[in-house]
N, CA, C and O of each residue as an XYZ file, in Angstrom:
896
protein
N      67.860    -78.319    111.046
C      66.785    -78.619    110.111
C      65.612    -77.711    110.388
O      64.971    -77.222    109.458
N      65.327    -77.483    111.627
C      64.253    -76.568    111.980
C      64.538    -75.155    111.489
O      63.620    -74.408    111.149
N      65.758    -74.812    111.458
C      66.147    -73.486    111.004
C      65.880    -73.338    109.542
O      65.416    -72.287    109.098
N      66.164    -74.377    108.769
C      65.922    -74.323    107.309
C      64.445    -74.216    107.033
O      64.034    -73.513    106.110
N      63.644    -74.900    107.816
C      62.212    -74.833    107.608
C      61.682    -73.446    107.869
O      60.816    -72.933    107.160
N      62.219    -72.873    108.884
C      61.792    -71.497    109.201
C      62.152    -70.568    108.089
O      61.345    -69.727    107.693
N      63.372    -70.701    107.564
C      63.816    -69.810    106.477
C      62.965    -70.039    105.259
O      62.560    -69.084    104.595
N      62.683    -71.305    104.946
C      61.878    -71.624    103.773
C      60.487    -71.084    103.908
O      59.914    -70.579    102.942
N      59.928    -71.185    105.105
C      58.574    -70.677    105.343
C      58.525    -69.178    105.199
O      57.583    -68.627    104.629
N      59.578    -68.495    105.737
C      59.619    -67.022    105.627
C      59.730    -66.591    104.161
O      59.101    -65.630    103.720
N      60.565    -67.351    103.418
C      60.717    -66.984    101.987
C      59.407    -67.156    101.235
O      59.016    -66.323    100.417
N      58.734    -68.283    101.543
C      57.469    -68.508    100.844
C      56.447    -67.465    101.217
O      55.669    -67.018    100.374
N      56.444    -67.069    102.491
C      55.502    -66.042    102.956
C      55.752    -64.721    102.260
O      54.828    -64.026    101.837
N      57.074    -64.384    102.150
C      57.423    -63.101    101.513
C      57.045    -63.098    100.046
O      56.538    -62.107     99.521
N      57.296    -64.214     99.397
C      56.971    -64.309     97.976
C      55.466    -64.213     97.766
O      55.009    -63.528     96.851
N      54.705    -64.888     98.596
C      53.245    -64.824     98.448
C      52.686    -63.447     98.745
O      51.776    -62.969     98.069
N      53.253    -62.813     99.777
C      52.769    -61.477    100.132
C      53.066    -60.472     99.039
O      52.236    -59.637     98.678
N      54.314    -60.588     98.512
C      54.686    -59.635     97.437
C      53.825    -59.824     96.210
O      53.391    -58.851     95.594
N      53.573    -61.079     95.847
C      52.730    -61.306     94.669
C      51.330    -60.818     94.885
O      50.704    -60.279     93.973
N      50.828    -61.003     96.089
C      49.475    -60.506     96.368
C      49.400    -59.010     96.328
O      48.410    -58.440     95.870
N      50.450    -58.362     96.810
C      50.475    -56.903     96.780
C      50.444    -56.374     95.360
O      49.741    -55.424     95.017
N      51.259    -57.056     94.551
C      51.301    -56.604     93.153
C      49.947    -56.790     92.500
O      49.464    -55.918     91.777
N      49.330    -57.959     92.769
C      48.025    -58.234     92.162
C      46.965    -57.285     92.674
O      46.107    -56.833     91.916
N      47.024    -56.983     93.959
C      46.000    -56.178     94.602
C      46.070    -54.719     94.165
O      45.051    -54.078     93.908
N      47.300    -54.212     94.089
C      47.462    -52.779     93.780
C      47.681    -52.479     92.313
O      47.817    -51.305     91.968
N      47.724    -53.447     91.435
C      47.916    -53.172     89.999
C      46.642    -52.538     89.438
O      45.563    -53.093     89.645
N      46.714    -51.404     88.739
C      45.503    -50.733     88.206
C      44.820    -51.599     87.165
O      45.452    -52.235     86.323
N      43.497    -51.593     87.263
C      42.705    -52.400     86.329
C      42.787    -51.823     84.924
O      42.707    -50.608     84.742
N      42.940    -52.660     83.967
C      43.063    -52.170     82.562
C      41.768    -51.522     82.081
O      40.683    -51.904     82.520
N      41.876    -50.550     81.188
C      40.708    -49.836     80.607
C      40.125    -50.686     79.513
O      40.864    -51.186     78.666
N      38.806    -50.868     79.504
C      38.174    -51.683     78.433
C      38.491    -51.137     77.057
O      38.512    -49.927     76.835
N      38.737    -52.057     76.139
C      39.132    -51.668     74.777
C      37.995    -50.992     74.027
O      38.234    -50.196     73.119
N      36.743    -51.311     74.409
C      35.603    -50.747     73.662
C      35.333    -49.313     74.028
O      34.666    -48.613     73.267
N      35.820    -48.838     75.163
C      35.606    -47.447     75.562
C      36.942    -46.821     75.867
O      37.315    -46.698     77.034
N      37.666    -46.424     74.851
C      38.982    -45.802     75.096
C      38.798    -44.469     75.776
O      37.815    -43.758     75.570
N      39.743    -44.170     76.562
C      39.719    -42.891     77.287
C      39.917    -41.767     76.309
O      40.656    -41.910     75.335
N      39.277    -40.669     76.550
C      39.455    -39.516     75.637
C      40.864    -39.019     75.677
O      41.500    -38.948     76.728
N      41.325    -38.688     74.540
C      42.690    -38.186     74.427
C      42.679    -36.855     73.716
O      41.651    -36.414     73.202
N      43.794    -36.245     73.692
C      43.926    -34.931     73.031
C      43.745    -35.066     71.535
O      43.239    -34.161     70.872
N      44.187    -36.266     70.982
C      44.019    -36.468     69.541
C      42.556    -36.537     69.185
O      42.153    -35.951     68.180
N      41.719    -37.245     69.983
C      40.283    -37.345     69.696
C      39.626    -35.993     69.767
O      38.741    -35.694     68.965
N      40.034    -35.171     70.705
C      39.463    -33.829     70.798
C      39.777    -33.022     69.547
O      38.941    -32.233     69.107
N      40.941    -33.194     68.971
C      41.286    -32.457     67.753
C      40.404    -32.884     66.603
O      40.020    -32.059     65.775
N      40.070    -34.192     66.540
C      39.237    -34.660     65.433
C      37.813    -34.170     65.594
O      37.198    -33.731     64.622
N      37.265    -34.237     66.827
C      35.864    -33.859     67.050
C      35.671    -32.360     66.995
O      34.716    -31.893     66.374
N      36.523    -31.606     67.609
C      36.424    -30.139     67.647
C      37.731    -29.559     67.163
O      38.600    -29.217     67.964
N      37.882    -29.443     65.805
C      39.162    -28.905     65.309
C      39.293    -27.455     65.699
O      38.358    -26.668     65.559
N      40.426    -27.125     66.174
C      40.634    -25.717     66.577
C      40.657    -24.821     65.353
O      41.074    -25.248     64.277
N      40.204    -23.555     65.514
C      40.222    -22.572     64.446
C      41.641    -22.120     64.199
O      42.359    -21.671     65.093
N      42.012    -22.264     62.928
C      43.360    -21.874     62.557
C      43.404    -20.391     62.307
O      42.397    -19.776     61.958
N      44.499    -19.855     62.475
C      44.694    -18.418     62.233
C      44.543    -18.141     60.749
O      45.016    -18.919     59.920
N      43.875    -17.013     60.398
C      43.643    -16.647     58.994
C      44.956    -16.375     58.304
O      45.812    -15.640     58.796
N      45.086    -17.000     57.132
C      46.285    -16.802     56.341
C      46.093    -15.636     55.406
O      44.958    -15.333     55.039
N      47.110    -14.996     55.023
C      46.972    -13.876     54.066
C      46.435    -14.382     52.743
O      46.884    -15.405     52.226
N      45.429    -13.626     52.177
C      44.782    -14.039     50.950
C      45.669    -13.764     49.760
O      46.399    -12.776     49.695
N      45.568    -14.705     48.806
C      46.313    -14.500     47.572
C      45.549    -13.532     46.683
O      44.352    -13.339     46.897
N      46.190    -12.915     45.692
C      45.479    -11.992     44.797
C      44.312    -12.660     44.082
O      43.277    -12.021     43.895
N      44.443    -13.955     43.665
C      43.354    -14.612     42.985
C      42.134    -14.743     43.884
O      41.004    -14.539     43.441
N      42.371    -15.091     45.173
C      41.259    -15.236     46.117
C      40.566    -13.909     46.345
O      39.340    -13.866     46.450
N      41.328    -12.819     46.425
C      40.726    -11.502     46.637
C      39.866    -11.105     45.459
O      38.799    -10.518     45.635
N      40.323    -11.421     44.255
C      39.536    -11.066     43.066
C      38.244    -11.837     43.037
O      37.197    -11.283     42.702
N      38.297    -13.130     43.390
C      37.089    -13.941     43.396
C      36.074    -13.410     44.384
O      34.878    -13.412     44.092
N      36.517    -12.956     45.546
C      35.580    -12.453     46.546
C      34.956    -11.135     46.118
O      33.840    -10.823     46.533
N      35.655    -10.349     45.293
C      35.118     -9.063     44.863
C      34.043     -9.220     43.810
O      33.233     -8.312     43.619
N      34.014    -10.373     43.107
C      33.004    -10.569     42.078
C      31.641    -10.786     42.719
O      31.514    -11.612     43.623
N      30.607    -10.054     42.267
C      29.274    -10.228     42.864
C      28.690    -11.563     42.473
O      28.986    -12.081     41.396
N      27.870    -12.123     43.326
C      27.251    -13.417     43.016
C      26.271    -13.258     41.867
O      25.675    -12.194     41.696
N      26.103    -14.310     41.080
C      25.165    -14.227     39.947
C      23.741    -13.995     40.418
O      23.266    -14.630     41.360
N      23.069    -13.070     39.741
C      21.690    -12.755     40.117
C      20.765    -13.853     39.622
O      20.900    -14.345     38.501
N      19.831    -14.224     40.471
C      18.899    -15.293     40.125
C      17.583    -14.759     39.582
O      16.968    -15.414     38.741
N      17.130    -13.599     40.031
C      15.839    -13.039     39.612
C      16.035    -11.672     38.977
O      15.385    -10.701     39.365
N      16.919    -11.598     38.015
C      17.162    -10.318     37.354
C      16.055    -10.056     36.348
O      15.841    -10.889     35.468
N      15.327     -8.920     36.435
C      14.248     -8.648     35.468
C      14.808     -8.448     34.076
O      15.881     -7.874     33.890
N      14.041     -8.944     33.085
C      14.470     -8.790     31.704
C      14.248     -7.358     31.241
O      13.192     -6.767     31.463
N      15.248     -6.831     30.608
C      15.183     -5.467     30.107
C      15.112     -5.515     28.599
O      15.939     -6.163     27.957
N      14.122     -4.828     28.018
C      13.960     -4.823     26.564
C      15.145     -4.134     25.927
O      15.593     -3.094     26.409
N      15.656     -4.700     24.850
C      16.804     -4.059     24.194
C      16.417     -2.707     23.634
O      15.316     -2.521     23.114
N      17.319     -1.788     23.746
C      17.064     -0.452     23.242
C      16.974     -0.475     21.727
O      17.734     -1.172     21.054
N      16.030      0.300     21.200
C      15.855      0.365     19.752
C      16.991      1.166     19.148
O      17.303      2.254     19.631
N      17.615      0.648     18.098
C      18.706      1.400     17.474
C      18.218      2.740     16.973
O      17.061      2.900     16.583
N      19.120      3.691     16.992
C      18.782      5.035     16.560
C      18.335      5.058     15.105
O      17.414      5.790     14.743
N      19.000      4.244     14.259
C      18.629      4.211     12.855
C      17.215      3.703     12.647
O      16.485      4.229     11.807
N      16.813      2.667     13.418
C      15.456      2.142     13.287
C      14.430      3.170     13.728
O      13.370      3.296     13.116
N      14.744      3.910     14.796
C      13.821      4.949     15.259
C      13.643      6.021     14.206
O      12.531      6.502     13.989
N      14.735      6.404     13.545
C      14.640      7.421     12.499
C      13.821      6.915     11.321
O      13.039      7.666     10.739
N      13.999      5.634     10.963
C      13.237      5.071      9.856
C      11.741      5.073     10.163
O      10.927      5.399      9.299
N      11.379      4.704     11.405
C       9.973      4.715     11.796
C       9.395      6.114     11.725
O       8.266      6.312     11.276
N      10.180      7.084     12.173
C       9.722      8.476     12.123
C       9.536      8.941     10.687
O       8.578      9.654     10.386
N      10.449      8.542      9.790
C      10.330      8.925      8.384
C       9.086      8.296      7.751
O       8.387      8.947      6.975
N       8.813      7.045      8.079
C       7.631      6.372      7.524
C       6.356      7.066      7.987
O       5.432      7.266      7.199
N       6.306      7.433      9.271
C       5.124      8.131      9.779
C       4.939      9.470      9.086
O       3.817      9.866      8.775
N       6.051     10.169      8.845
C       5.972     11.458      8.155
C       5.453     11.280      6.734
O       4.609     12.053      6.281
N       5.958     10.257      6.021
C       5.501     10.004      4.660
C       4.020      9.631      4.624
O       3.300     10.016      3.703
N       3.574      8.889      5.619
C       2.159      8.516      5.662
C       1.284      9.743      5.860
O       0.232      9.870      5.233
N       1.718     10.645      6.730
C       0.945     11.865      6.939
C       0.926     12.729      5.679
O      -0.104     13.308      5.334
N       2.064     12.813      4.996
C       2.114     13.599      3.764
C       1.242     12.973      2.679
O       0.582     13.687      1.924
N       1.238     11.638      2.598
C       0.410     10.961      1.608
C      -1.074     11.195      1.886
O      -1.856     11.430      0.965
N      -1.456     11.129      3.173
C      -2.854     11.377      3.519
C      -3.258     12.808      3.176
O      -4.364     13.048      2.691
N      -2.347     13.763      3.433
C      -2.642     15.160      3.091
C      -2.759     15.345      1.582
O      -3.615     16.091      1.106
N      -1.883     14.650      0.822
C      -1.947     14.764     -0.639
C      -3.254     14.179     -1.175
O      -3.864     14.746     -2.082
N      -3.683     13.045     -0.615
C      -4.948     12.448     -1.050
C      -6.122     13.379     -0.757
O      -7.051     13.491     -1.557
N      -6.073     14.042      0.392
C      -7.145     14.972      0.733
C      -7.168     16.154     -0.227
O      -8.233     16.623     -0.628
N      -5.974     16.632     -0.592
C      -5.895     17.744     -1.547
C      -6.432     17.341     -2.913
O      -7.165     18.099     -3.549
N      -6.061     16.129     -3.366
C      -6.549     15.636     -4.656
C      -8.067     15.506     -4.642
O      -8.736     15.873     -5.607
N      -8.605     14.984     -3.549
C     -10.059     14.839     -3.452
C     -10.755     16.199     -3.493
O     -11.822     16.351     -4.087
N     -10.121     17.189     -2.842
C     -10.714     18.535     -2.856
C     -10.739     19.114     -4.262
O     -11.758     19.649     -4.699
N      -9.612     19.008     -4.974
C      -9.554     19.536     -6.336
C     -10.484     18.761     -7.270
O     -11.100     19.346     -8.161
N     -10.585     17.446     -7.065
C     -11.483     16.650     -7.900
C     -12.930     17.091     -7.708
O     -13.702     17.164     -8.664
N     -13.283     17.382     -6.467
C     -14.641     17.861     -6.201
C     -14.888     19.199     -6.883
O     -15.969     19.455     -7.413
N     -13.859     20.051     -6.858
C     -14.006     21.356     -7.521
C     -14.143     21.187     -9.026
O     -14.963     21.852     -9.659
N     -13.325     20.283     -9.606
C     -13.382     20.077    -11.053
C     -14.691     19.433    -11.485
O     -15.227     19.745    -12.549
N     -15.206     18.522    -10.641
C     -16.452     17.855    -10.989
C     -17.659     18.792    -10.880
O     -18.674     18.608    -11.551
N     -17.519     19.776    -10.037
C     -18.637     20.715     -9.884
C     -18.758     21.571    -11.141
O     -17.746     21.950    -11.730
N     -19.963     21.874    -11.549
C     -20.141     22.696    -12.761
C     -19.614     24.113    -12.540
O     -19.802     24.726    -11.489
N     -18.950     24.598    -13.581
C     -18.443     25.982    -13.510
C     -19.576     26.948    -13.824
O     -20.681     26.560    -14.206
N     -19.253     28.207    -13.647
C     -20.272     29.221    -13.948
C     -20.654     29.193    -15.429
O     -21.826     29.343    -15.772
N     -19.658     29.000    -16.312
C     -19.954     28.949    -17.746
C     -20.803     27.738    -18.078
O     -21.749     27.831    -18.860
N     -20.466     26.599    -17.484
C     -21.241     25.391    -17.761
C     -22.681     25.566    -17.303
O     -23.613     25.201    -18.020
N     -22.864     26.117    -16.123
C     -24.221     26.339    -15.622
C     -24.982     27.316    -16.522
O     -26.172     27.134    -16.779
N     -24.292     28.343    -16.992
C     -24.941     29.318    -17.859
C     -25.345     28.704    -19.192
O     -26.468     28.917    -19.651
N     -24.436     27.933    -19.832
C     -24.752     27.319    -21.115
C     -25.845     26.266    -20.972
O     -26.695     26.118    -21.850
N     -25.816     25.536    -19.860
C     -26.856     24.532    -19.631
C     -28.217     25.202    -19.492
O     -29.217     24.698    -20.003
N     -28.255     26.334    -18.801
C     -29.529     27.045    -18.649
C     -30.039     27.561    -20.002
O     -31.228     27.459    -20.303
N     -29.136     28.112    -20.805
C     -29.540     28.592    -22.125
C     -30.035     27.440    -23.005
O     -31.028     27.576    -23.719
N     -29.333     26.312    -22.944
C     -29.738     25.146    -23.744
C     -31.153     24.710    -23.357
O     -31.960     24.351    -24.214
N     -31.436     24.748    -22.067
C     -32.751     24.315    -21.598
C     -33.852     25.266    -22.083
O     -34.958     24.829    -22.402
N     -33.556     26.521    -22.135
C     -34.571     27.515    -22.478
C     -34.671     27.793    -23.971
O     -35.585     28.505    -24.387
N     -33.792     27.276    -24.778
C     -33.802     27.573    -26.218
C     -34.702     26.611    -27.001
O     -34.979     25.487    -26.584
N     -35.140     27.115    -28.156
C     -35.820     26.280    -29.136
C     -34.771     25.702    -30.088
O     -33.664     26.226    -30.212
N     -35.133     24.654    -30.728
C     -34.192     23.977    -31.619
C     -34.209     24.631    -33.008
O     -35.267     24.835    -33.603
N     -33.020     24.950    -33.500
C     -32.843     25.377    -34.898
C     -32.537     24.108    -35.687
O     -31.395     23.648    -35.713
N     -33.548     23.551    -36.322
C     -33.437     22.215    -36.890
C     -32.337     22.100    -37.928
O     -31.567     21.140    -37.890
N     -32.234     23.045    -38.856
C     -31.228     22.935    -39.919
C     -29.812     23.009    -39.345
O     -28.951     22.172    -39.617
N     -29.624     24.020    -38.562
C     -28.269     24.193    -37.997
C     -27.945     23.048    -37.044
O     -26.841     22.506    -37.110
N     -28.854     22.663    -36.170
C     -28.618     21.607    -35.187
C     -28.284     20.289    -35.868
O     -27.345     19.600    -35.470
N     -29.064     19.932    -36.910
C     -28.822     18.668    -37.597
C     -27.445     18.675    -38.275
O     -26.739     17.666    -38.254
N     -27.067     19.796    -38.870
C     -25.765     19.891    -39.541
C     -24.621     19.663    -38.556
O     -23.700     18.894    -38.832
N     -24.683     20.328    -37.419
C     -23.605     20.192    -36.433
C     -23.573     18.772    -35.871
O     -22.498     18.186    -35.743
N     -24.699     18.227    -35.543
C     -24.765     16.881    -34.980
C     -24.187     15.852    -35.962
O     -23.507     14.915    -35.547
N     -24.455     16.025    -37.248
C     -23.928     15.105    -38.260
C     -22.413     15.226    -38.378
O     -21.711     14.224    -38.504
N     -21.918     16.455    -38.336
C     -20.475     16.647    -38.458
C     -19.741     16.083    -37.242
O     -18.643     15.543    -37.376
N     -20.320     16.202    -36.099
C     -19.686     15.627    -34.898
C     -19.649     14.108    -35.008
O     -18.648     13.490    -34.647
N     -20.722     13.499    -35.499
C     -20.758     12.051    -35.658
C     -19.749     11.595    -36.703
O     -19.070     10.585    -36.517
N     -19.649     12.348    -37.813
C     -18.671     11.995    -38.848
C     -17.242     12.153    -38.334
O     -16.341     11.434    -38.767
N     -17.037     13.083    -37.420
C     -15.688     13.316    -36.874
C     -15.125     12.039    -36.255
O     -13.948     11.728    -36.443
N     -15.939     11.309    -35.532
C     -15.472     10.097    -34.852
C     -14.930      9.098    -35.863
O     -13.913      8.457    -35.596
N     -15.568      8.948    -37.003
C     -15.150      7.960    -37.995
C     -14.065      8.503    -38.924
O     -13.140      7.782    -39.299
N     -14.187      9.776    -39.289
C     -13.194     10.347    -40.215
C     -11.814     10.452    -39.592
O     -10.811     10.394    -40.302
N     -11.747     10.603    -38.305
C     -10.458     10.708    -37.625
C      -9.955      9.353    -37.127
O      -8.935      9.280    -36.441
N     -10.668      8.284    -37.471
C     -10.239      6.950    -37.061
C     -10.301      6.725    -35.559
O      -9.451      6.034    -34.997
N     -11.298      7.302    -34.908
C     -11.417      7.198    -33.450
C     -12.524      6.239    -33.006
O     -12.739      6.044    -31.810
N     -13.223      5.644    -33.973
C     -14.377      4.817    -33.608
C     -13.978      3.571    -32.827
O     -14.807      3.003    -32.116
N     -12.725      3.134    -32.945
C     -12.315      1.914    -32.234
C     -12.068      2.158    -30.742
O     -11.981      1.214    -29.956
N     -11.955      3.441    -30.361
C     -11.678      3.701    -28.952
C     -12.649      4.675    -28.289
O     -12.716      4.712    -27.060
N     -13.409      5.473    -29.061
C     -14.387      6.361    -28.443
C     -15.721      6.213    -29.173
O     -15.791      5.726    -30.301
N     -16.764      6.647    -28.490
C     -18.101      6.638    -29.087
C     -18.820      7.928    -28.695
O     -18.581      8.489    -27.626
N     -19.698      8.381    -29.573
C     -20.474      9.587    -29.338
C     -21.770      9.216    -28.637
O     -22.640      8.571    -29.223
N     -21.894      9.623    -27.390
C     -23.089      9.285    -26.610
C     -24.206     10.315    -26.803
O     -25.382      9.962    -26.883
N     -23.825     11.578    -26.875
C     -24.837     12.634    -26.988
C     -24.345     13.712    -27.943
O     -23.201     14.157    -27.857
N     -25.208     14.122    -28.843
C     -24.949     15.273    -29.713
C     -26.291     15.962    -29.922
O     -27.087     15.566    -30.773
N     -26.523     17.003    -29.127
C     -27.793     17.720    -29.163
C     -27.515     19.215    -29.309
O     -26.701     19.778    -28.576
N     -28.185     19.839    -30.241
C     -28.031     21.280    -30.456
C     -29.408     21.943    -30.430
O     -30.415     21.360    -30.830
N     -29.410     23.157    -29.954
C     -30.639     23.953    -29.969
C     -30.452     25.107    -30.957
O     -30.113     24.879    -32.118
N     -30.668     26.321    -30.509
C     -30.530     27.464    -31.408
C     -29.089     27.944    -31.501
O     -28.593     28.251    -32.585
N     -28.406     28.007    -30.322
C     -27.011     28.457    -30.328
C     -26.098     27.554    -29.500
O     -24.876     27.649    -29.615
N     -26.659     26.691    -28.681
C     -25.877     25.886    -27.743
C     -25.992     24.409    -28.105
O     -27.063     23.917    -28.461
N     -24.857     23.715    -28.004
C     -24.817     22.267    -28.237
C     -24.223     21.557    -27.020
O     -23.349     22.073    -26.324
N     -24.730     20.381    -26.805
C     -24.197     19.518    -25.741
C     -23.643     18.266    -26.396
O     -24.350     17.561    -27.116
N     -22.345     17.992    -26.134
C     -21.670     16.838    -26.731
C     -21.064     15.984    -25.620
O     -20.443     16.506    -24.694
N     -21.251     14.661    -25.721
C     -20.708     13.731    -24.734
C     -20.065     12.552    -25.442
O     -20.681     11.890    -26.277
N     -18.792     12.303    -25.080
C     -18.037     11.164    -25.624
C     -17.639     10.240    -24.461
O     -17.441     10.687    -23.332
N     -17.530      8.962    -24.768
C     -17.041      8.001    -23.774
C     -16.147      6.988    -24.479
O     -16.156      6.886    -25.705
N     -15.387      6.255    -23.704
C     -14.470      5.252    -24.256
C     -15.223      3.979    -24.614
O     -16.212      3.621    -23.975
N     -14.736      3.307    -25.647
C     -15.304      2.023    -26.003
C     -15.046      1.005    -24.889
O     -14.168      1.200    -24.048
N     -15.803     -0.056    -24.896
C     -15.651     -1.094    -23.874
C     -14.253     -1.701    -23.940
O     -13.725     -1.969    -25.019
N     -13.669     -1.912    -22.771
C     -12.320     -2.472    -22.612
C     -11.227     -1.519    -23.106
O     -10.103     -1.943    -23.374
N     -11.565     -0.230    -23.225
C     -10.564      0.781    -23.613
C     -10.455      1.797    -22.490
O     -11.462      2.340    -22.038
N      -9.232      2.053    -22.040
C      -8.988      3.032    -20.993
C      -8.293      4.248    -21.599
O      -7.278      4.129    -22.286
N      -8.862      5.414    -21.328
C      -8.312      6.656    -21.851
C      -7.978      7.573    -20.685
O      -8.770      7.744    -19.758
N      -6.795      8.154    -20.752
C      -6.352      9.061    -19.698
C      -7.048     10.421    -19.866
O      -7.022     10.999    -20.953
N      -7.661     10.924    -18.807
C      -8.384     12.193    -18.922
C      -7.486     13.357    -19.324
O      -7.927     14.260    -20.034
N      -6.232     13.344    -18.877
C      -5.360     14.487    -19.137
C      -4.700     14.421    -20.505
O      -4.407     15.462    -21.094
N      -4.462     13.241    -21.013
C      -3.742     13.114    -22.284
C      -4.669     12.728    -23.428
O      -4.795     13.474    -24.400
N      -5.313     11.581    -23.324
C      -6.111     11.070    -24.437
C      -7.290     11.993    -24.766
O      -7.468     12.404    -25.913
N      -8.081     12.308    -23.758
C      -9.244     13.156    -24.018
C      -8.825     14.576    -24.407
O      -9.504     15.237    -25.193
N      -7.723     15.030    -23.860
C      -7.234     16.359    -24.228
C      -6.826     16.395    -25.704
O      -7.101     17.369    -26.404
N      -6.180     15.348    -26.164
C      -5.780     15.289    -27.563
C      -6.990     15.188    -28.489
O      -7.009     15.789    -29.563
N      -8.007     14.419    -28.063
C      -9.216     14.289    -28.873
C      -9.932     15.638    -28.973
O     -10.418     16.019    -30.037
N      -9.988     16.343    -27.858
C     -10.632     17.654    -27.877
C      -9.888     18.626    -28.793
O     -10.514     19.372    -29.546
N      -8.577     18.619    -28.732
C      -7.796     19.508    -29.607
C      -8.038     19.188    -31.087
O      -8.152     20.092    -31.914
N      -8.114     17.905    -31.406
C      -8.384     17.510    -32.791
C      -9.767     17.988    -33.233
O      -9.947     18.440    -34.364
N     -10.736     17.883    -32.332
C     -12.089     18.333    -32.638
C     -12.125     19.841    -32.875
O     -12.807     20.306    -33.789
N     -11.414     20.594    -32.079
C     -11.425     22.057    -32.196
C     -10.647     22.547    -33.418
O     -10.762     23.710    -33.804
N      -9.864     21.672    -34.017
C      -9.133     22.047    -35.239
C      -9.982     21.898    -36.502
O      -9.551     22.312    -37.578
N     -11.165     21.324    -36.395
C     -12.025     21.134    -37.563
C     -12.559     22.493    -38.055
O     -12.902     23.352    -37.242
N     -12.630     22.687    -39.367
C     -13.077     23.984    -39.900
C     -14.458     24.394    -39.415
O     -14.647     25.559    -39.068
N     -15.409     23.511    -39.375
C     -16.762     23.846    -38.964
C     -16.878     24.204    -37.474
O     -17.872     24.780    -37.031
N     -15.797     23.833    -36.690
C     -15.822     24.140    -35.245
C     -15.551     25.620    -34.986
O     -15.835     26.106    -33.891
N     -15.033     26.317    -35.923
C     -14.617     27.696    -35.702
C     -15.801     28.634    -35.454
O     -15.604     29.777    -35.042
N     -16.996     28.177    -35.693
C     -18.178     29.010    -35.458
C     -18.503     29.184    -33.973
O     -19.248     30.087    -33.591
N     -17.934     28.306    -33.141
C     -18.232     28.388    -31.704
C     -17.270     29.380    -31.044
O     -16.052     29.278    -31.184
N     -17.844     30.329    -30.332
C     -16.998     31.333    -29.688
C     -16.777     31.039    -28.200
O     -15.929     31.655    -27.553
N     -17.552     30.092    -27.673
C     -17.336     29.701    -26.268
C     -17.407     28.173    -26.158
O     -18.271     27.523    -26.746
N     -16.483     27.641    -25.398
C     -16.422     26.183    -25.195
C     -16.127     25.895    -23.726
O     -15.202     26.455    -23.138
N     -16.915     25.032    -23.167
C     -16.668     24.564    -21.795
C     -16.526     23.047    -21.838
O     -17.428     22.345    -22.294
N     -15.382     22.543    -21.360
C     -15.109     21.101    -21.422
C     -14.731     20.587    -20.042
O     -14.175     21.302    -19.208
N     -15.059     19.310    -19.838
C     -14.689     18.638    -18.586
C     -14.450     17.173    -18.906
O     -15.354     16.472    -19.360
N     -13.228     16.716    -18.667
C     -12.872     15.317    -18.954
C     -12.641     14.561    -17.661
O     -12.195     15.127    -16.663
N     -12.950     13.278    -17.691
C     -12.756     12.398    -16.537
C     -12.589     10.980    -17.056
O     -12.543     10.755    -18.265
N     -12.499     10.029    -16.142
C     -12.391      8.632    -16.555
C     -13.661      8.167    -17.272
O     -13.629      7.228    -18.068
N     -14.781      8.842    -16.977
C     -16.041      8.452    -17.621
C     -16.114      8.923    -19.068
O     -16.801      8.305    -19.881
N     -15.410     10.019    -19.405
C     -15.451     10.496    -20.784
C     -15.203     11.988    -20.871
O     -14.606     12.590    -19.979
N     -15.671     12.575    -21.964
C     -15.468     13.994    -22.261
C     -16.825     14.651    -22.469
O     -17.618     14.201    -23.296
N     -17.091     15.717    -21.716
C     -18.345     16.468    -21.817
C     -18.037     17.868    -22.346
O     -17.114     18.529    -21.870
N     -18.802     18.306    -23.319
C     -18.590     19.619    -23.945
C     -19.905     20.384    -24.007
O     -20.955     19.844    -24.356
N     -19.805     21.673    -23.653
C     -20.880     22.620    -23.909
C     -20.272     23.701    -24.800
O     -19.279     24.328    -24.431
N     -20.870     23.918    -25.971
C     -20.347     24.918    -26.918
C     -21.470     25.864    -27.340
O     -22.644     25.495    -27.357
N     -21.086     27.069    -27.672
C     -22.077     28.088    -28.056
C     -21.572     28.890    -29.245
O     -20.400     29.262    -29.309
N     -22.484     29.151    -30.193
C     -22.181     30.020    -31.313
C     -22.862     31.376    -31.088
O     -23.719     31.505    -30.213
N     -22.498     32.333    -31.840
C     -23.147     33.625    -31.756
C     -24.566     33.527    -32.334
O     -24.807     32.723    -33.235
N     -25.487     34.320    -31.836
C     -26.841     34.263    -32.367
C     -26.848     34.599    -33.874
O     -26.053     35.427    -34.319
N     -27.728     33.971    -34.652
C     -27.746     34.185    -36.098
C     -28.011     35.631    -36.493
O     -27.555     36.054    -37.556
N     -28.720     36.399    -35.695
C     -29.067     37.771    -36.021
C     -27.911     38.729    -35.867
O     -27.991     39.836    -36.400
N     -26.859     38.388    -35.186
C     -25.756     39.303    -34.919
C     -24.766     39.271    -36.048
O     -23.759     39.979    -36.006
């Protein structure tokens, strides 16, 4: 019986010692809240650089395209060649028109200025005495001319003065009547010069304008 007790005691001792050893030397578990770093976590936090893959043609084309400019200065569109030519033609026409107006003004000044004949006849008229019979006859015929030719509705006789050999005649248009200096007054003058009594004048100086028709006429002296 003592032998069995000894064996039982030894078995219990061995079992207790072995269990204590296991408990004592078993590694303590790692807390769940702080997992140990692993190779997988390192891959997530610091992914390794992968080797460059060969680029596809589409990717290469995209990289060759320059980035869109953000501050590109605006450039004025070029003027079409046709518009430039039109502007040049207009400027040329304006210069030609200005030159033509200047030429017309110059000629008008020359025409308005008294000619040598007009100045001479005016001087003679001023220095002459009046031949009453002859002067009255001519003045009356000029006045009758306006009515006999049916011109009273568009022209009027402003002046009809005669001296010894020189007469001054002035016609103007009636109110609200416009007469062209080159056509209307020219035709009236031609009609006047066709009158039989007009043939006595050997010199005639005329000047027509928008204001009317001015005439200086001279006959030969009565003694000649």
